[in-house]
GROMACS .gro file of C-alpha atoms in nm:
model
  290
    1UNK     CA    1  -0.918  -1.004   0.786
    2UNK     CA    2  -0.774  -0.647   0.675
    3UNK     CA    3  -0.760  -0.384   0.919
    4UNK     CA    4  -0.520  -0.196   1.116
    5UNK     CA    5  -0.152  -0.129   0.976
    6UNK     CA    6  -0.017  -0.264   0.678
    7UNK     CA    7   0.320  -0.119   0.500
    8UNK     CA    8   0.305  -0.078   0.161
    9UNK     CA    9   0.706  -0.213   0.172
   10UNK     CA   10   0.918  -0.088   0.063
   11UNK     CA   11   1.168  -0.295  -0.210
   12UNK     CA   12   1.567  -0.272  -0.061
   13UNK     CA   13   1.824  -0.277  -0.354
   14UNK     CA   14   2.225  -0.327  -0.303
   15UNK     CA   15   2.433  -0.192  -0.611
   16UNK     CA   16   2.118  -0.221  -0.847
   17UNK     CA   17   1.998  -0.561  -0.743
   18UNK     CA   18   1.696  -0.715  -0.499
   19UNK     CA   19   1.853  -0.729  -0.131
   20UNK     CA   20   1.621  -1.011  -0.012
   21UNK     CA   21   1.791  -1.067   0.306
   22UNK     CA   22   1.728  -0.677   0.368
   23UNK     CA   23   1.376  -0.731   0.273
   24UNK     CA   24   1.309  -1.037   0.538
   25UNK     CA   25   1.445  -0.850   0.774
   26UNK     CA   26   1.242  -0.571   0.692
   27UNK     CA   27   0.934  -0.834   0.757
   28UNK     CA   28   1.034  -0.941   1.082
   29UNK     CA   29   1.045  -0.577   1.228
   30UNK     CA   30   0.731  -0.519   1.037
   31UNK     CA   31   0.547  -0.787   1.241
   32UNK     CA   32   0.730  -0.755   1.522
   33UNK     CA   33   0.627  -0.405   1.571
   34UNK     CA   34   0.261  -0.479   1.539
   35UNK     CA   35   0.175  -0.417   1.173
   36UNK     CA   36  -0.105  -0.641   1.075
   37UNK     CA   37  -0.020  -0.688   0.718
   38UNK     CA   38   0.202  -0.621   0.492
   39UNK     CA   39   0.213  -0.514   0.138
   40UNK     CA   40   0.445  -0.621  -0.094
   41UNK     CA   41   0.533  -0.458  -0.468
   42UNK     CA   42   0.292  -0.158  -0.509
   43UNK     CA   43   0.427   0.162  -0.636
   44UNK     CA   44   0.587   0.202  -0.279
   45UNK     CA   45   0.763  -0.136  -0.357
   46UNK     CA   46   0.916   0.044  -0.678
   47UNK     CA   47   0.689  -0.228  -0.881
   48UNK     CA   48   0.726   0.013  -1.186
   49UNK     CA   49   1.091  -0.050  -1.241
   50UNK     CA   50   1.084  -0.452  -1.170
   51UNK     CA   51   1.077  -0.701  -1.412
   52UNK     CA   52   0.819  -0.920  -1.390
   53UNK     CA   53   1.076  -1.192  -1.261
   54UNK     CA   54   1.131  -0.965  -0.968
   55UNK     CA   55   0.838  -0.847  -0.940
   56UNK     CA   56   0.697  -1.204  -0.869
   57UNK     CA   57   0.997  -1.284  -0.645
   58UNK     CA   58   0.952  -1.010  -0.422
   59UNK     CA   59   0.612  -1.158  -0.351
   60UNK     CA   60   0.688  -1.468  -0.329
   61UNK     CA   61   0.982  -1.432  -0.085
   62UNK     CA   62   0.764  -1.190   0.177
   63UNK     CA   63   0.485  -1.449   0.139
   64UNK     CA   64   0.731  -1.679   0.288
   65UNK     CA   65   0.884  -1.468   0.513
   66UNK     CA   66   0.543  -1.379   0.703
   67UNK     CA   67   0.489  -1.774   0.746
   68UNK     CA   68   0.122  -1.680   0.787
   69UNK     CA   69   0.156  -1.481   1.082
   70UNK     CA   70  -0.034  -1.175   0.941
   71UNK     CA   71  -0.206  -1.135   0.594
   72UNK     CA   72  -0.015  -1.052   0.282
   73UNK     CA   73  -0.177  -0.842   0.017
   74UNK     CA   74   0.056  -0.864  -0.289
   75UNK     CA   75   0.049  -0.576  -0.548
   76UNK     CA   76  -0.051  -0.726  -0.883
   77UNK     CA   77  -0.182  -0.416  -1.089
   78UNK     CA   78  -0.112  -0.339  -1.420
   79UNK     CA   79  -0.250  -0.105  -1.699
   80UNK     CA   80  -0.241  -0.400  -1.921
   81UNK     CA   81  -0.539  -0.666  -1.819
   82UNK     CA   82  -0.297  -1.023  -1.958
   83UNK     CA   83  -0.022  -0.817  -1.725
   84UNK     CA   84  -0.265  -0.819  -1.433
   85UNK     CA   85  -0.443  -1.188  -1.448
   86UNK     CA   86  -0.059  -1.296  -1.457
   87UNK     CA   87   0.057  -1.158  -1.141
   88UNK     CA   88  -0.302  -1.221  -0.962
   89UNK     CA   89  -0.252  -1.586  -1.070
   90UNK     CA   90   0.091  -1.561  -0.898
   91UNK     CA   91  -0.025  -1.425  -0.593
   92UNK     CA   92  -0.269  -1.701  -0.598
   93UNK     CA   93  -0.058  -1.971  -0.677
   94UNK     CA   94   0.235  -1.844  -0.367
   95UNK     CA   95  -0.053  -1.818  -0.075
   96UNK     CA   96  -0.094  -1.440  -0.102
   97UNK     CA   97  -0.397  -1.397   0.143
   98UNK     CA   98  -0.546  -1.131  -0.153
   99UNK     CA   99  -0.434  -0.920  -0.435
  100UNK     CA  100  -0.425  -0.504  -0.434
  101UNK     CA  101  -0.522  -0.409  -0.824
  102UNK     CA  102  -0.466  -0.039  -0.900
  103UNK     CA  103  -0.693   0.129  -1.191
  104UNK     CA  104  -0.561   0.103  -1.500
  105UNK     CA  105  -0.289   0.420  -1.556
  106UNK     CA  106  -0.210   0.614  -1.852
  107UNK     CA  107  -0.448   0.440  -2.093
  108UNK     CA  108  -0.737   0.603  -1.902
  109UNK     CA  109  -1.040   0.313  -1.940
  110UNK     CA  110  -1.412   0.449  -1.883
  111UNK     CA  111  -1.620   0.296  -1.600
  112UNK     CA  112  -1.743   0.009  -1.845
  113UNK     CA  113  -1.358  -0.118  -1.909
  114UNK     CA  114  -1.309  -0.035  -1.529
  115UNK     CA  115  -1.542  -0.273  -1.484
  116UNK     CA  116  -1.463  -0.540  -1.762
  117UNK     CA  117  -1.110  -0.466  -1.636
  118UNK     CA  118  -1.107  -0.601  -1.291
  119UNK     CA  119  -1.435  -0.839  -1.346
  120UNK     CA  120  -1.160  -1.036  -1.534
  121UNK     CA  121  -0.949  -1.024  -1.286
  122UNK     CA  122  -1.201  -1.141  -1.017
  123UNK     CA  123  -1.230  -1.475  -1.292
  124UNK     CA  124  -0.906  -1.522  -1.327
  125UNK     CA  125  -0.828  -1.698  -0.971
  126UNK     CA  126  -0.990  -1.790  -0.583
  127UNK     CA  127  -0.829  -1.483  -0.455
  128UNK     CA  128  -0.955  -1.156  -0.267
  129UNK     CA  129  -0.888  -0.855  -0.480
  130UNK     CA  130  -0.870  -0.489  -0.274
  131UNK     CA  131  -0.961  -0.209  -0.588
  132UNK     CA  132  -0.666   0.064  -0.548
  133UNK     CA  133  -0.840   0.398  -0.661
  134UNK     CA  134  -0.553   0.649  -0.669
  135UNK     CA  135  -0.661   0.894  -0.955
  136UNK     CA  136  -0.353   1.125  -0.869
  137UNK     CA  137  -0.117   0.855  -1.037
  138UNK     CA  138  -0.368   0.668  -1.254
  139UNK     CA  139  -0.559   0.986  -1.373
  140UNK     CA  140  -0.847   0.803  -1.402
  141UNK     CA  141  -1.137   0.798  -1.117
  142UNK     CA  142  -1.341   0.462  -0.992
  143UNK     CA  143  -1.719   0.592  -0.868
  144UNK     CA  144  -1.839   0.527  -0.566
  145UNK     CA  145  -2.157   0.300  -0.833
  146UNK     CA  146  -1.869   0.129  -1.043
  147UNK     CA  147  -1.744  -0.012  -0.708
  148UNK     CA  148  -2.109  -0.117  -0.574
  149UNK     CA  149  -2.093  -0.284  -0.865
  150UNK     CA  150  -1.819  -0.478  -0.895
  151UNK     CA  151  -1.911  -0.604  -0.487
  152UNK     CA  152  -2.132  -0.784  -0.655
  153UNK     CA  153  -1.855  -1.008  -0.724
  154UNK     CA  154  -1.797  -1.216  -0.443
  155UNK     CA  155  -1.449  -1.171  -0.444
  156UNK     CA  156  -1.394  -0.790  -0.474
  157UNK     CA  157  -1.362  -0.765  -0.081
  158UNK     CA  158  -1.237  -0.382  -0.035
  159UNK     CA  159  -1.115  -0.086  -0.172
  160UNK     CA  160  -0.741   0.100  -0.099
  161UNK     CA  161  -0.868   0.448  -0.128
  162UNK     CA  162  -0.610   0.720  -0.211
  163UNK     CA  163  -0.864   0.949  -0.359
  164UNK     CA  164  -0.787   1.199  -0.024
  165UNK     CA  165  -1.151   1.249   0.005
  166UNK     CA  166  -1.316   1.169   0.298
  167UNK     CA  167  -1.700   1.145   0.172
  168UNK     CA  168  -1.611   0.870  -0.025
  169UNK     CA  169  -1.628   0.617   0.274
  170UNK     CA  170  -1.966   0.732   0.355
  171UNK     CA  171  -2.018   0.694  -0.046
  172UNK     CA  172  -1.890   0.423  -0.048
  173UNK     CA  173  -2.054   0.232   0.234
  174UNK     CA  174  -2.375   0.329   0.070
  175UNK     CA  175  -2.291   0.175  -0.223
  176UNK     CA  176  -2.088  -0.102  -0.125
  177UNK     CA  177  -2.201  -0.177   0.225
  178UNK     CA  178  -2.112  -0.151   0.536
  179UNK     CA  179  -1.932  -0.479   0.590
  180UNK     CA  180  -1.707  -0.357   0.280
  181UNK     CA  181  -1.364  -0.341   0.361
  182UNK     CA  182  -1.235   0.050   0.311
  183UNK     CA  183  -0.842   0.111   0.376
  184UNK     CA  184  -0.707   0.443   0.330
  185UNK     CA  185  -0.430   0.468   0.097
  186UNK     CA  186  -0.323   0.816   0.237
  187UNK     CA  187  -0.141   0.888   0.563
  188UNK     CA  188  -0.223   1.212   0.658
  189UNK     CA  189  -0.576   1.174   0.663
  190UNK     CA  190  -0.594   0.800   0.800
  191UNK     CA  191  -0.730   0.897   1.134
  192UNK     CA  192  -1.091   1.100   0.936
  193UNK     CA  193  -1.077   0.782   0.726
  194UNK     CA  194  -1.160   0.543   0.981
  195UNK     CA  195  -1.361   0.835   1.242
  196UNK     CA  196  -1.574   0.796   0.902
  197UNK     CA  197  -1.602   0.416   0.840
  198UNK     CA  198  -1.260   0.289   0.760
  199UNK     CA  199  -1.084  -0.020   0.891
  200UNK     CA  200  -0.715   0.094   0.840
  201UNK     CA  201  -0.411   0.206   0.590
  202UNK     CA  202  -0.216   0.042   0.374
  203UNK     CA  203   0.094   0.310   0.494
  204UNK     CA  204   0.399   0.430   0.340
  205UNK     CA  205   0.507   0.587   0.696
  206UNK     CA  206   0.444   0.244   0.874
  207UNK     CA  207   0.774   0.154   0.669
  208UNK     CA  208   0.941   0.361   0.916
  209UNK     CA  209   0.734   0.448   1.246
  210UNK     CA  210   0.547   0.051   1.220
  211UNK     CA  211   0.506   0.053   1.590
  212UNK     CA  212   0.316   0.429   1.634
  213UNK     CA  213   0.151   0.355   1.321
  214UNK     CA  214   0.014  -0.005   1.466
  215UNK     CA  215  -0.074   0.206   1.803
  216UNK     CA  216  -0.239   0.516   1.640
  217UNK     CA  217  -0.470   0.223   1.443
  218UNK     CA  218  -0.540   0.023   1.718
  219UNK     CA  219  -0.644   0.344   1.882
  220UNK     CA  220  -0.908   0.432   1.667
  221UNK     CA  221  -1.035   0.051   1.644
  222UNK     CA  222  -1.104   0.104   1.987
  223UNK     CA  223  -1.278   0.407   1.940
  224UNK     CA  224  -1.038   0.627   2.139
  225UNK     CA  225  -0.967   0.894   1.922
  226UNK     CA  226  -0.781   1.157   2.188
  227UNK     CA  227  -0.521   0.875   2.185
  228UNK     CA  228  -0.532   0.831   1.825
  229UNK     CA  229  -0.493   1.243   1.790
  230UNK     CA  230  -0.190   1.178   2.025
  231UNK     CA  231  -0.024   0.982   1.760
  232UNK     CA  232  -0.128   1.183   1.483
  233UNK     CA  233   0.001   1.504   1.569
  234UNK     CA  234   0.357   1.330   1.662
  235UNK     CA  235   0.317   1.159   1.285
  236UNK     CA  236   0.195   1.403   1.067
  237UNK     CA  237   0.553   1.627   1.016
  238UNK     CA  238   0.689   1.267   0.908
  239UNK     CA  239   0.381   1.189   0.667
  240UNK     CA  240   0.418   1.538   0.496
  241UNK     CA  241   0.799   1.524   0.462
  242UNK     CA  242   0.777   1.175   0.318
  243UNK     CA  243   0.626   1.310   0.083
  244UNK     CA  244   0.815   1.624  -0.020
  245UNK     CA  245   0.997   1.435  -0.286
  246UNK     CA  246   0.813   1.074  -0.434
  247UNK     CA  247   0.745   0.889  -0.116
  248UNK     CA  248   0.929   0.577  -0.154
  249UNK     CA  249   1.258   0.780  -0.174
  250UNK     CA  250   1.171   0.930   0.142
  251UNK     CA  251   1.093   0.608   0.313
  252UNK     CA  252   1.415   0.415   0.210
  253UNK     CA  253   1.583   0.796   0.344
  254UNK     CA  254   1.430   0.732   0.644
  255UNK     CA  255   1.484   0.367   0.685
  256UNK     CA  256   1.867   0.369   0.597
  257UNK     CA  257   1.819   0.676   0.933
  258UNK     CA  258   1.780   0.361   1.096
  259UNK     CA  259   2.019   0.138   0.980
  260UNK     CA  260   1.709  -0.084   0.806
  261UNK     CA  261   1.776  -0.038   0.427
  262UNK     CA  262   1.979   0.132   0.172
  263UNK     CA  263   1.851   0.494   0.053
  264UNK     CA  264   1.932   0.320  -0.300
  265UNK     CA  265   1.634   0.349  -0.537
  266UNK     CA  266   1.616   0.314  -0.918
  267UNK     CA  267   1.586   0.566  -1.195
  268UNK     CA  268   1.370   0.784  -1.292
  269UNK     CA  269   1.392   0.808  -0.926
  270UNK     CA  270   1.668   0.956  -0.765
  271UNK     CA  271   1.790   1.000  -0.435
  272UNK     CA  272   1.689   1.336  -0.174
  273UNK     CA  273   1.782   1.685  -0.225
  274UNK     CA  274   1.928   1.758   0.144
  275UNK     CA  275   1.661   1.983   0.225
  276UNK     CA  276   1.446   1.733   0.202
  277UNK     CA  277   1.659   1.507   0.437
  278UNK     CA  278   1.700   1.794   0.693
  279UNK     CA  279   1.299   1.774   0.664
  280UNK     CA  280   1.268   1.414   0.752
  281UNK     CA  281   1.519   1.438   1.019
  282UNK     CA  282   1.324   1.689   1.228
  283UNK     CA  283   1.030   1.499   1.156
  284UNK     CA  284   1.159   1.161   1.262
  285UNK     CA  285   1.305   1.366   1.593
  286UNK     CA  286   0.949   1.513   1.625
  287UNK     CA  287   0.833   1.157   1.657
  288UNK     CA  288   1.104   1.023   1.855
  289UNK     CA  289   1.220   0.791   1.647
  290UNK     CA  290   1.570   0.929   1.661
   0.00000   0.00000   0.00000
């Protein structure tokens, strides 16, 4: 049910405020250009700066755009386990086809509370849950056995892995199974991911190139990887520049490029330096995208 291409979206603000009009839009080119999901409200969506009101809205309102044309997997993480069950139970409750869970940050749990952690969230209501291990932000590190584990659980369906390591899927596969869903949750080295087991990324470039990133994936579905190293040497100057500064400030950069969305993103973030602009111009020109 998850493979291929799937934006982690990005959240469009006008003078401080949700633009949902932006953000259907946004949806409609998504799935119009191929992506086969889409991602609402992880820390691409700017979740750490929404209220929970918006936070839930956001969800809600790309649940409804997508009309069940391809699956939505709505960010409902939280270092804080009543904070988590709340926004699964949301996603539940709106027809979210499955919830993405990141580790718990800053409070840095051991495997056990890892464990007690999203076993409570796998209680808590009939939904999928995808485990996002992304140690980089969260500082903490799910094993490859904590995750066997917990897909013991019938609903703990896959993992969003952002660890940058490509042994884990071979890890992971050995201690999860085969049949266990394994996304990458990093760009640049989505095409090893899947040459090693994977079934797709859930993209912060597919914000702004959704049609090569829906082509490179299919490509490597089909097992046709010259194709697939086609599209990612035209995409790879636009995944590293993305991420020169925090890569949701380089997306919206890109997107208002575009004419999609407003560069506009809220503090702590701030908008690009212009070397970093000049950066993701060449790369979007690289990829022909402008």
């Amino acid at each position: 049910m998850f493979k291929g291409s799937m934006p982690a979206l990005v959240t469009p603000f006008t003078n401080g405020a949700l633009d949902l009009d932006t953000l259907k839009h946004l949806v409609e080119w998504q799935i119009e250009s191929g992506s086969t999901g889409l991602v609402p409200v992880g820390t691409t969506g700017e979740s750490p700066t929404l209220s929970h009101d918006e936070h839930e809205t956001v969800v809600e309102e790309v649940v409804k755009a997508a009309a069940g044309r391809v699956p939505v997997i709505a960010g409902a993480g939280s270092n804080n386990t009543v904070e988590a069950v709340r926004f699964v139970q949301f996603a539940k409750k709106v027809g979210a086809d499955a919830a993405l869970v990141v580790t718990p940050y800053y409070n840095k749990p051991t495997q056990r509370g890892l464990f007690e952690h999203f076993s409570a969230l796998h209680e808590c209501a009939d939904i999928p849950i995808i485990i996002y291990n992304i140690p980089g932000r969260s500082i903490i590190d799910m094993t490859p056995a904590t995750m066997g584990e917990l897909t013991k659980l019938p609903r703990i369906v896959g993992v969003k892995d952002a660890t940058g390591d490509l042994a884990r899927v071979s890890q992971q596969r050995a201690s999860c199974g085969a049949d266990f869903c394994q996304l990458s949750g990093e760009d640049a080295t989505a095409l090893g991911f899947n040459a090693h087991g994977g079934v797709g990324c859930i993209s912060v470039t597919a914000n702004v190139a959704p049609k090569l990133c829906a082509e490179f994936q299919q490509a490597t579905m089909s097992g046709d990887y010259a194709t697939a190293l086609a599209y990612q040497d035209r995409l790879m100057p636009l995944h590293e520049a993305i991420f020169i500064e925090p890569g949701l400030v380089g997306a919206k950069y890109a997107l208002s490029k575009l004419g999609r969305c407003s560069a506009e993103v809220r503090l702590p973030l701030t908008t690009l330096e212009d070397s970093t602009k000049a950066a993701i111009d060449a790369a979007m020109a690289h990829a022909g995208l402008i």
